[in-house]
Amino acid sequence: MEAEASGLKKQQLHTKLNGPTNSMVTPLLTDLYQFTMAYAYWKARKHLERAVFDLFFRRNPFGGEYTVFAGLEECVQFIANFKFTEEDILYLRSSLPNCEDGFFDYLRGINCSDVEVYAISEGSVVFPKIPLLRVEGPIAVVQLLETPFVNLINYASLVATNAARHRFVAGKSKVLLEFGLRRAQGPDGGISASKYCYIGGFDATSNVAAGQLFGIPLRGTHSHAFVSSFMSPNEIIDKSLCRNDGSSTCEDFVSLVQTWLRKIQWTHSLHGVFGETNQSELAAFISYALSFPQNFLALVDTYDVMRSGVPNFCAVALALADLGYKAIGIRLDSGDIAYLSIEARKFFCAIEKEFEVPGFGNMTITASNDLNEETLDALNKQGHEVDSFGIGTYLVTCYAQAALGCVFKLVEINNLPRIKLSEDVSKVSIPCKKRCYRLYGREGYPLVDIMTGENEPRPKAAERVLCRHPFNESKRAYVVPQRVEELLKCYWPGDSVQTPYGVLKSRYPGK
Amino acid sequence: MEAEASGLKKQQLHTKLNGPTNSMVTPLLTDLYQFTMAYAYWKARKHLERAVFDLFFRRNPFGGEYTVFAGLEECVQFIANFKFTEEDILYLRSSLPNCEDGFFDYLRGINCSDVEVYAISEGSVVFPKIPLLRVEGPIAVVQLLETPFVNLINYASLVATNAARHRFVAGKSKVLLEFGLRRAQGPDGGISASKYCYIGGFDATSNVAAGQLFGIPLRGTHSHAFVSSFMSPNEIIDKSLCRNDGSSTCEDFVSLVQTWLRKIQWTHSLHGVFGETNQSELAAFISYALSFPQNFLALVDTYDVMRSGVPNFCAVALALADLGYKAIGIRLDSGDIAYLSIEARKFFCAIEKEFEVPGFGNMTITASNDLNEETLDALNKQGHEVDSFGIGTYLVTCYAQAALGCVFKLVEINNLPRIKLSEDVSKVSIPCKKRCYRLYGREGYPLVDIMTGENEPRPKAAERVLCRHPFNESKRAYVVPQRVEELLKCYWPGDSVQTPYGVLKSRYPGK
């Protein structure tokens, strides 16, 4: 399982059912036709008939071979708190003016206590056609859940998969930062991107609200505007900086930096690399270092990376080193990342050698310029010195494929199988309530996922199983699994939901 | 202005400043670096320096020639209610452990009373590089607004533009329905899609929550699951239907439909088109008609459009006509829409002629199968009989280009111009606080948008103006405008915000 191999975190927690993260997720967050159907079921006295729906997708996104399933917890939070308010009823009445009063009384009484949700665990690697969720219950109620369930799972799974794919390309050793809030599709596009990218294998986010909601580590330093808001080091009023060990105070940190800058300029091995650096940038870096001496990371491309940004950064980092602080590194946000990261690394190594500052060569280099799977792959092929990637637009909007086509299909009603036909064979639904199994081979790796009818015998470890493709007779194989895992587990009813990877660890602090 | 010509609604209302639609839009919905910068500004005693930022985009989306600006109202709602809670402060303190207490006291006191927002009016057609917003205020505060402003405007403008483009291709006479909630990027991706598609020229949405929040008209009937949940007309218990005029009741509507179905089968002009229709579908249609006799619209492609769906629909519609009801029409959700819509129209016209039911040939045909700009255009070229399009995935996720690259750039601080340089000339910011004008020609059509420095003379009607491209000397032209419109108007401070097109008319009912 590629995504599992590529850095997903394994801790799991149980979360109380206090409601969906976004208070907009209410029983009205659904398509009108769910209500017109509910009314027609109610009128036909069919509304309590027991129906079984499968939620699945038909194709892996991004032309890939796997999907990471996410969004389950929000679904369970939703149904655990499913209740129409009087305001909702009032609005529905005005939208469906010809419906009988009794129907609205029925809606008033609806909760999800007689609904059952079976699902694959959140964060799992999943495949087309295998149900991610099986939802059973009174048909009118389950229909009302269709749109919110599909909405909550589609984007969550898509962006988690996208994150896992970025992790796979970047490799395990790189730090991956999600920087997408400003480009996300709306406010909770941003918040859910942060959550599900973390599930998909990212290390941190820039999104403070997501940090607060889910306990995801935060990252961020400064922007180009910060750099260009300064004019020159002359405007810095308070120039003093206490040593890291508290033993004394440097009264003029600005002069210390300027001295270092001159020393670097005179350095033989760096001679001719740069002349005068930009003074607005130097002032900004000094100012930032005075505020965050323990976390000095500078954005070095506001004017010119190698002629100004990197030398200015090094002067400040060396002055910090004099006072016992270790700078973190630089961020590159434009230009030829491969080339610039290599040049910057050389510069750092030259400084380490020249001034005997151990570790200076290992300064962290972060890159963040319209990165995506392809650019990461190209960087790897070219060779680069980037340690950490900040990824935004392409990650959170899933630019390469902006939607996952999850669907929700009726497969059984009153214990009778139902099918939806189509001229397009891939759109024919697979009828019947199913059980789903993942068969594992000798090395512990999964071999195949299979579906059986509810009452068919369960495949057994060490016994030969005939696995057949549902629509393609020629695709079949005998498999002897070493282990059999039932994929769909009951998540509702219940009084908590298992959340993946500790994402939500600070959501309900103290509980 | 193409988008204006293509069906945007012109009504405007003023909305009270009660806060953003999504309660997740708080001062923490921003990037961490806005806080680290705010701290560095505060430490450097620069935090109150007056800064001017421009919010703009660099390229029209979808390879097009225009963008529809949206998201302004949410921005104003956001700053009107900008205030950190003690919980926010507590979280920020834990995230920035080395920052001084005084900084958090400063944050506690922040509101946006000394921020000014000048903007182009929401719903306008706008162009690259011209600021959509100019935000002025204390630099630390304005930085905190960057991420939420860009987030709130990026997707809003992108999806409004996408909707306007779909309207342009579909033509003014078609009904356009937004059906994207289930495929949207998260819950408020769905809700804001509904709002901004309406602004962009759509007629209605399937999203009940968006209907409730913004007063957008709702549409929806039933799904394939509804059709396949029925077995046969035998299961219909209550078969009676009152005539539309209330004069009498038909005790067996099912038999009436079955009689009509046989009549259609025997009809000479339709002979051989179909044999036995699907009984599960027939039962579903009858049931739906019994519930919504005034709004009978049937999804006809669960089994076979021409052999089952359309004849079944016609039988029910004719039975309804006997009782004085006029059916609405059919929805096609798969297959060759152009062909099927033409065949269905022929069938309706044959029925009109055969049974002398006036207007039956004009039955509404709605199509809703993975539609987008290209498929609409292809349908127009092929010829079709569709009256109404339900558009989902491609519309709301902006599949063709999932992000608009709005940026927020510092252009002035303390009355001094600031610039961000870049090796890529399109990424160089244009310094200085600006005024922006739209120049109109003789026929009242806009000719060009221009920017001037704040204190440069305002272009005057009937006087020649030299318009120059900011980066391309060869692109220049003299223009004699008949009318000059100043584009950036003050939206904040203020006590209400002008909302476009009456979208929000029911948001604060009674106010």
Coordinates of C-alpha atoms in Angstrom, one line a residue, chain A residues 2-504:
Chain A
E2 CA 1.9 2.9 -1.3
A3 CA 0.2 5.6 0.8
E4 CA 0.7 3.6 4.0
A5 CA 4.3 3.2 3.2
S6 CA 4.8 6.9 2.6
G7 CA 4.5 8.3 6.1
L8 CA 0.9 8.1 7.3
K9 CA 0.8 8.3 11.1
K10 CA -0.7 5.4 13.0
Q11 CA -2.0 6.7 16.2
Q12 CA -5.8 6.4 16.6
L13 CA -8.1 8.1 19.1
H14 CA -11.7 8.0 19.9
T15 CA -13.6 11.3 19.6
K16 CA -16.8 12.2 21.3
L17 CA -19.8 12.9 19.1
N18 CA -20.2 16.6 19.6
G19 CA -21.2 17.4 16.0
P20 CA -19.5 18.2 12.7
T21 CA -16.6 20.6 12.6
N22 CA -18.5 23.0 10.4
S23 CA -21.8 24.2 11.9
M24 CA -23.1 24.6 8.3
V25 CA -23.3 20.8 8.1
T26 CA -27.0 20.5 9.0
P27 CA -29.8 18.3 7.8
L28 CA -30.6 21.0 5.2
L29 CA -27.2 20.6 3.6
T30 CA -28.7 18.3 1.1
D31 CA -30.4 18.4 -2.3
L32 CA -34.0 19.4 -2.5
Y33 CA -34.8 16.1 -4.2
Q34 CA -34.0 14.2 -1.1
F35 CA -37.0 16.0 0.5
T36 CA -39.3 15.6 -2.4
M37 CA -38.4 11.9 -2.5
A38 CA -38.9 11.6 1.3
Y39 CA -42.3 13.1 0.8
A40 CA -43.2 10.7 -2.0
Y41 CA -42.0 7.8 0.2
W42 CA -44.0 9.0 3.1
K43 CA -47.1 9.5 0.9
A44 CA -46.7 6.0 -0.5
R45 CA -46.2 4.7 3.1
K46 CA -42.8 3.4 2.0
H47 CA -40.7 5.7 4.1
L48 CA -39.9 3.1 6.8
E49 CA -38.9 0.4 4.3
R50 CA -35.4 -0.8 5.1
A51 CA -32.9 0.2 2.4
V52 CA -29.3 -0.5 1.9
F53 CA -27.1 2.0 0.1
D54 CA -23.4 1.6 -0.9
L55 CA -21.1 4.7 -1.1
F56 CA -18.3 4.1 -3.5
F57 CA -16.2 5.6 -6.3
R58 CA -15.6 4.3 -9.8
R59 CA -12.0 5.3 -10.5
N60 CA -9.0 6.2 -8.6
P61 CA -8.2 9.9 -8.8
F62 CA -5.1 11.5 -10.5
G63 CA -4.7 8.6 -12.9
G64 CA -3.4 6.6 -9.9
E65 CA -3.8 3.2 -8.4
Y66 CA -5.1 4.0 -4.9
T67 CA -7.3 6.3 -2.9
V68 CA -7.0 7.3 0.8
F69 CA -10.4 7.2 2.4
A70 CA -11.3 10.1 4.6
G71 CA -14.3 12.0 5.8
L72 CA -15.9 9.2 7.9
E73 CA -15.6 11.0 11.2
E74 CA -17.5 14.0 10.0
C75 CA -20.3 11.7 8.6
V76 CA -20.7 10.1 12.0
Q77 CA -20.6 13.4 13.8
F78 CA -23.3 14.5 11.4
I79 CA -25.7 11.7 11.9
A80 CA -25.1 11.6 15.6
N81 CA -26.5 15.1 15.8
F82 CA -29.1 14.8 13.0
K83 CA -32.2 16.8 14.0
F84 CA -34.4 19.4 12.2
T85 CA -34.9 22.7 14.0
E86 CA -38.2 24.5 13.9
E87 CA -36.6 27.1 11.7
D88 CA -35.6 24.3 9.3
I89 CA -39.1 22.9 9.2
L90 CA -40.5 26.4 8.6
Y91 CA -38.2 26.9 5.6
L92 CA -39.0 23.4 4.2
R93 CA -42.7 24.1 4.5
S94 CA -42.3 27.3 2.5
S95 CA -40.2 25.4 -0.1
L96 CA -42.7 22.5 -0.4
P97 CA -46.0 24.3 -0.1
N98 CA -48.2 21.5 -1.2
C99 CA -47.0 18.9 1.1
E100 CA -49.2 17.6 3.9
D101 CA -48.7 18.7 7.6
G102 CA -48.1 15.1 8.7
F103 CA -45.0 15.0 6.6
F104 CA -43.4 17.8 8.5
D105 CA -44.4 16.2 11.8
Y106 CA -42.6 13.1 10.5
L107 CA -39.5 15.2 9.7
R108 CA -39.6 16.8 13.2
G109 CA -39.3 13.3 14.7
I110 CA -36.5 12.0 12.6
N111 CA -33.1 11.1 14.1
C112 CA -30.6 8.5 13.0
S113 CA -31.1 6.0 15.8
D114 CA -32.4 3.3 13.3
V115 CA -29.7 4.0 10.8
E116 CA -26.6 1.7 10.7
V117 CA -23.3 2.8 9.1
Y118 CA -20.6 0.2 8.2
A119 CA -17.4 1.7 6.9
I120 CA -13.8 1.0 6.1
S121 CA -11.6 2.8 8.7
E122 CA -10.7 6.4 7.9
G123 CA -7.2 6.8 6.5
S124 CA -7.2 3.4 4.8
V125 CA -6.1 2.8 1.2
V126 CA -9.1 1.9 -0.8
F127 CA -10.1 0.9 -4.3
P128 CA -12.9 1.5 -6.8
K129 CA -16.3 -0.2 -6.5
I130 CA -15.6 -1.5 -3.0
P131 CA -18.1 0.3 -0.7
L132 CA -16.4 2.8 1.6
L133 CA -19.7 3.0 3.5
R134 CA -22.7 0.8 3.6
V135 CA -25.7 2.7 5.1
E136 CA -28.8 0.8 6.1
G137 CA -32.0 2.3 7.5
P138 CA -35.5 3.7 6.7
I139 CA -35.3 4.7 3.0
A140 CA -36.5 8.2 3.6
V141 CA -33.9 9.0 6.2
V142 CA -31.0 7.3 4.4
Q143 CA -31.9 9.3 1.3
L144 CA -31.6 12.6 3.3
L145 CA -28.0 11.5 4.2
E146 CA -26.9 10.9 0.7
T147 CA -25.8 14.4 -0.3
P148 CA -24.0 15.3 3.0
F149 CA -22.3 12.0 3.1
V150 CA -21.0 12.2 -0.4
N151 CA -20.0 15.8 0.1
L152 CA -18.1 15.1 3.3
I153 CA -16.3 12.1 1.8
N154 CA -15.6 13.2 -1.8
Y155 CA -13.2 16.1 -1.1
A156 CA -11.8 14.6 2.1
S157 CA -10.7 11.5 0.3
L158 CA -9.5 13.4 -2.8
V159 CA -7.3 15.7 -0.9
A160 CA -6.0 13.1 1.5
T161 CA -5.1 11.0 -1.6
N162 CA -3.4 14.0 -3.2
A163 CA -1.4 14.6 0.0
A164 CA -0.3 10.9 0.1
R165 CA 0.8 11.2 -3.6
H166 CA 2.8 14.3 -2.8
R167 CA 4.4 12.5 0.2
F168 CA 5.2 9.5 -2.0
V169 CA 7.0 11.6 -4.6
A170 CA 8.8 13.8 -2.0
G171 CA 10.0 10.8 -0.1
K172 CA 9.9 10.1 3.6
S173 CA 12.8 12.3 4.7
K174 CA 11.3 15.6 3.5
V175 CA 9.2 17.9 5.6
L176 CA 5.9 18.6 3.9
L177 CA 3.9 21.8 4.8
E178 CA 0.4 22.5 3.7
F179 CA 0.2 26.2 2.7
G180 CA -3.1 26.2 0.8
L181 CA -5.6 28.2 2.9
R182 CA -5.6 31.3 0.7
R183 CA -6.2 29.4 -2.5
A184 CA -8.6 26.8 -1.2
Q185 CA -12.2 26.6 -2.4
G186 CA -13.7 28.6 0.5
P187 CA -13.0 28.8 4.2
D188 CA -13.7 25.2 5.1
G189 CA -12.1 24.0 1.8
G190 CA -9.0 25.4 3.6
I191 CA -9.8 23.9 7.0
S192 CA -10.6 20.5 5.7
A193 CA -7.6 20.6 3.4
S194 CA -5.4 21.1 6.4
K195 CA -7.0 18.2 8.2
Y196 CA -7.0 15.7 5.4
C197 CA -3.5 16.6 4.1
Y198 CA -2.2 15.8 7.6
I199 CA -4.1 12.5 7.4
G200 CA -2.5 12.0 4.0
G201 CA 1.0 12.4 5.3
F202 CA 1.9 16.1 5.6
D203 CA 3.8 17.3 8.7
A204 CA 2.3 20.7 9.4
T205 CA 0.0 23.5 8.1
S206 CA 0.1 27.3 8.0
N207 CA -3.6 27.4 8.8
V208 CA -4.0 28.6 12.4
A209 CA -7.7 27.7 12.6
A210 CA -6.9 24.2 11.6
G211 CA -4.2 24.1 14.2
Q212 CA -6.6 25.1 16.8
L213 CA -9.4 22.8 15.7
F214 CA -7.3 19.6 15.1
G215 CA -4.0 20.1 16.9
I216 CA -2.0 20.0 13.6
P217 CA 1.5 21.5 14.0
L218 CA 1.8 25.0 12.6
R219 CA 4.5 26.6 10.5
G220 CA 5.1 30.0 9.2
T221 CA 7.6 32.9 9.3
H222 CA 7.1 36.0 7.1
S223 CA 6.2 37.2 3.6
H224 CA 7.5 39.5 0.9
A225 CA 5.4 42.3 2.3
F226 CA 7.2 42.0 5.6
V227 CA 10.6 42.4 3.8
S228 CA 9.5 45.3 1.7
S229 CA 7.8 47.1 4.6
F230 CA 11.3 48.0 5.9
M231 CA 13.6 50.7 4.4
S232 CA 16.9 50.2 6.1
P233 CA 18.5 49.0 9.3
N234 CA 18.6 52.6 10.5
E235 CA 15.0 52.4 11.3
I236 CA 15.5 49.7 13.9
I237 CA 15.1 51.3 17.3
D238 CA 15.6 48.6 19.8
K239 CA 18.8 46.9 18.7
S240 CA 19.6 44.8 21.8
L241 CA 19.4 41.0 22.0
C242 CA 20.0 38.9 25.0
R243 CA 22.3 35.9 24.5
N244 CA 20.5 32.5 24.3
D245 CA 21.9 31.4 27.7
G246 CA 20.8 34.7 29.3
S247 CA 24.3 35.4 30.4
S248 CA 24.6 38.9 28.7
T249 CA 23.0 41.2 26.2
C250 CA 24.4 42.4 22.9
E251 CA 23.5 46.1 22.8
D252 CA 23.8 46.6 19.1
F253 CA 22.8 43.5 17.2
V254 CA 22.5 45.6 14.0
S255 CA 26.2 46.4 14.1
L256 CA 27.1 42.8 14.8
V257 CA 25.1 41.7 11.7
Q258 CA 26.7 44.4 9.6
T259 CA 30.2 43.3 10.7
W260 CA 29.4 39.8 9.7
L261 CA 28.0 41.0 6.3
R262 CA 31.3 42.7 5.6
K263 CA 33.3 39.6 6.7
I264 CA 31.3 37.5 4.3
Q265 CA 31.8 40.0 1.5
W266 CA 35.6 39.8 2.0
T267 CA 35.6 36.0 2.2
H268 CA 37.8 34.6 -0.5
S269 CA 35.6 31.6 -1.4
L270 CA 32.6 33.9 -1.8
H271 CA 34.4 36.7 -3.5
G272 CA 32.4 38.2 -6.3
V273 CA 29.2 36.3 -5.5
F274 CA 27.5 39.5 -4.3
G275 CA 28.2 43.2 -3.7
E276 CA 25.8 45.5 -1.9
T277 CA 22.8 43.6 -0.5
N278 CA 19.4 45.1 -0.2
Q279 CA 19.1 47.2 2.9
S280 CA 15.3 46.9 3.2
E281 CA 15.7 43.1 3.3
L282 CA 18.6 43.3 5.7
A283 CA 16.5 45.4 8.1
A284 CA 13.6 43.0 7.8
F285 CA 15.8 40.0 8.6
I286 CA 17.4 41.7 11.6
S287 CA 14.0 42.7 12.8
Y288 CA 12.6 39.2 12.4
A289 CA 15.6 37.7 14.2
L290 CA 15.2 40.2 17.1
S291 CA 11.6 38.9 17.4
F292 CA 12.3 35.2 16.9
P293 CA 16.0 34.6 17.7
Q294 CA 15.2 30.9 18.3
N295 CA 13.3 30.5 15.1
F296 CA 15.0 32.5 12.5
L297 CA 13.9 31.5 9.0
A298 CA 14.1 34.0 6.3
L299 CA 12.3 34.4 2.9
V300 CA 15.2 35.2 0.7
D301 CA 13.7 36.0 -2.8
T302 CA 12.1 39.4 -2.4
Y303 CA 14.9 41.0 -4.4
D304 CA 17.7 38.6 -5.5
V305 CA 18.3 35.3 -3.8
M306 CA 22.1 34.8 -4.3
R307 CA 23.1 38.5 -4.4
S308 CA 21.1 39.7 -1.5
G309 CA 18.8 37.2 0.3
V310 CA 21.3 34.5 1.1
P311 CA 24.2 36.8 2.2
N312 CA 21.8 38.9 4.3
F313 CA 20.4 35.7 5.9
C314 CA 23.9 34.4 6.6
A315 CA 25.0 37.6 8.2
V316 CA 22.0 37.5 10.6
A317 CA 22.5 33.8 11.2
L318 CA 26.2 34.2 12.0
A319 CA 25.4 37.1 14.4
L320 CA 22.8 34.9 16.1
A321 CA 25.3 32.1 16.3
D322 CA 27.6 34.5 18.2
L323 CA 24.9 34.9 20.8
G324 CA 24.3 31.1 21.0
Y325 CA 21.3 30.9 18.7
K326 CA 21.0 28.4 15.9
A327 CA 19.1 29.8 12.9
I328 CA 16.7 27.5 11.1
G329 CA 17.2 28.4 7.4
I330 CA 15.7 30.0 4.4
R331 CA 12.6 29.8 2.2
L332 CA 12.7 30.1 -1.6
D333 CA 9.4 31.2 -3.2
S334 CA 10.4 31.8 -6.8
G335 CA 12.9 31.1 -9.5
D336 CA 14.8 27.9 -10.3
I337 CA 14.4 26.0 -7.0
A338 CA 16.8 23.2 -7.9
Y339 CA 19.6 25.7 -8.9
L340 CA 19.0 28.2 -6.1
S341 CA 18.9 25.5 -3.4
I342 CA 22.2 24.0 -4.6
E343 CA 23.8 27.5 -4.8
A344 CA 22.5 28.4 -1.4
R345 CA 23.7 25.1 0.1
K346 CA 27.2 25.8 -1.4
F347 CA 27.1 29.2 0.2
F348 CA 26.2 27.8 3.6
C349 CA 28.9 25.1 3.3
A350 CA 31.5 27.8 2.4
I351 CA 30.5 29.8 5.4
E352 CA 30.7 26.7 7.7
K353 CA 34.2 26.0 6.4
E354 CA 35.4 29.6 6.4
F355 CA 34.2 30.6 9.8
E356 CA 34.2 27.2 11.4
V357 CA 30.5 27.3 12.4
P358 CA 29.6 23.6 12.8
G359 CA 26.3 22.7 11.2
F360 CA 25.9 25.9 9.2
G361 CA 26.0 23.9 6.0
N362 CA 22.9 21.9 7.1
M363 CA 20.7 25.0 7.3
T364 CA 17.2 24.1 6.3
I365 CA 16.1 25.1 2.8
T366 CA 12.3 25.3 2.3
A367 CA 10.8 25.8 -1.1
S368 CA 7.3 27.0 -1.8
N369 CA 6.7 28.1 -5.4
D370 CA 3.6 26.6 -7.1
L371 CA 4.8 23.1 -6.3
N372 CA 2.9 19.9 -7.2
E373 CA 3.6 16.2 -7.9
E374 CA 5.2 16.9 -11.2
T375 CA 7.5 19.7 -10.0
L376 CA 8.6 17.6 -7.1
D377 CA 9.4 14.7 -9.4
A378 CA 11.3 17.1 -11.8
L379 CA 13.2 18.5 -8.8
N380 CA 14.2 15.0 -7.7
K381 CA 15.4 14.2 -11.2
Q382 CA 17.4 17.4 -11.5
G383 CA 18.9 17.1 -8.1
H384 CA 18.3 19.8 -5.4
E385 CA 19.1 20.7 -1.8
V386 CA 15.6 21.4 -0.5
D387 CA 14.7 19.9 2.9
S388 CA 11.1 21.0 3.2
F389 CA 8.3 21.8 0.8
G390 CA 5.5 24.2 1.3
I391 CA 2.7 23.2 -1.0
G392 CA -0.5 25.2 -1.6
T393 CA -2.7 25.7 -4.6
Y394 CA -2.1 22.4 -6.4
L395 CA -2.5 20.4 -3.2
V396 CA -5.6 21.8 -1.7
T397 CA -7.6 22.5 -4.8
C398 CA -6.6 19.1 -6.2
Y399 CA -5.8 21.0 -9.4
A400 CA -4.9 17.9 -11.4
Q401 CA -8.4 16.5 -10.7
A402 CA -10.7 18.7 -8.7
A403 CA -13.4 16.1 -7.9
L404 CA -13.7 12.5 -6.8
G405 CA -16.8 10.9 -8.2
C406 CA -18.2 9.2 -5.1
V407 CA -21.8 7.9 -5.6
F408 CA -24.4 6.5 -3.3
K409 CA -26.5 3.7 -4.8
L410 CA -29.5 1.8 -3.6
V411 CA -28.5 -1.9 -3.6
E412 CA -31.3 -3.5 -1.6
I413 CA -34.7 -2.7 -0.2
N414 CA -36.8 -4.9 2.0
N415 CA -34.1 -7.6 1.5
L416 CA -34.6 -7.5 -2.3
P417 CA -31.6 -6.6 -4.4
R418 CA -31.8 -3.4 -6.6
I419 CA -29.8 -2.4 -9.6
K420 CA -29.4 0.8 -11.7
L421 CA -28.8 -0.1 -15.3
S422 CA -26.8 2.0 -17.8
E423 CA -25.6 1.8 -21.4
D424 CA -22.2 2.6 -19.8
V425 CA -21.3 -0.7 -18.1
S426 CA -19.1 1.1 -15.6
K427 CA -22.2 3.0 -14.4
V428 CA -24.2 -0.2 -13.7
S429 CA -24.5 -0.5 -9.9
I430 CA -23.7 -3.8 -8.2
P431 CA -26.8 -5.0 -6.4
C432 CA -27.2 -6.7 -2.9
K433 CA -26.0 -6.0 0.5
K434 CA -22.3 -7.0 0.5
R435 CA -19.5 -8.0 2.8
C436 CA -16.0 -6.9 1.8
Y437 CA -12.7 -8.5 2.6
R438 CA -9.0 -7.6 2.2
L439 CA -6.9 -10.7 1.5
Y440 CA -3.3 -10.6 2.7
G441 CA -0.4 -12.6 1.4
R442 CA 2.6 -14.2 2.9
E443 CA 4.6 -11.1 3.5
G444 CA 1.7 -9.3 5.2
Y445 CA 1.0 -7.2 2.1
P446 CA -2.6 -6.9 0.9
L447 CA -3.3 -8.9 -2.3
V448 CA -6.8 -8.0 -3.3
D449 CA -10.1 -6.7 -2.0
I450 CA -13.2 -8.8 -2.6
M451 CA -16.9 -8.4 -2.2
T452 CA -19.4 -11.2 -1.4
G453 CA -23.1 -11.4 -0.9
E454 CA -24.0 -10.9 2.8
N455 CA -24.7 -14.6 3.4
E456 CA -22.0 -16.1 1.3
P457 CA -19.3 -17.9 3.2
R458 CA -16.4 -15.8 4.5
P459 CA -13.1 -16.5 2.8
K460 CA -10.7 -18.3 5.2
A461 CA -7.0 -18.0 5.7
A462 CA -5.0 -20.7 3.9
E463 CA -8.0 -21.7 1.8
R464 CA -8.1 -21.1 -1.9
V465 CA -10.5 -18.3 -3.0
L466 CA -11.7 -17.6 -6.5
C467 CA -11.7 -13.8 -7.1
R468 CA -13.7 -12.6 -10.1
H469 CA -14.0 -9.2 -11.6
P470 CA -17.7 -8.1 -11.4
F471 CA -18.0 -7.1 -15.1
N472 CA -15.1 -8.8 -16.8
E473 CA -15.3 -12.6 -16.9
S474 CA -11.7 -12.9 -18.1
K475 CA -10.3 -11.2 -15.0
R476 CA -10.3 -13.9 -12.4
A477 CA -7.6 -15.5 -10.2
Y478 CA -7.3 -18.0 -7.4
V479 CA -5.8 -16.5 -4.2
V480 CA -4.7 -18.3 -1.0
P481 CA -4.8 -15.6 1.6
Q482 CA -2.6 -15.8 4.8
R483 CA -5.0 -13.5 6.5
V484 CA -8.5 -12.2 5.9
E485 CA -9.7 -8.8 7.1
E486 CA -13.3 -7.8 7.0
L487 CA -13.3 -4.2 5.7
L488 CA -16.7 -2.8 6.7
K489 CA -17.0 -2.3 10.4
C490 CA -19.9 -0.8 12.3
Y491 CA -19.4 3.0 13.1
W492 CA -22.9 3.9 13.9
P493 CA -24.8 3.5 16.2
G494 CA -22.0 4.1 18.7
D495 CA -21.0 6.7 21.3
S496 CA -17.7 7.7 19.8
V497 CA -15.9 7.5 16.5
Q498 CA -12.4 6.2 15.9
T499 CA -10.4 9.1 14.4
P500 CA -7.4 8.5 12.3
Y501 CA -3.8 9.3 13.2
G502 CA -4.4 11.5 16.2
V503 CA -5.4 14.4 14.0
L504 CA -8.1 15.4 16.3

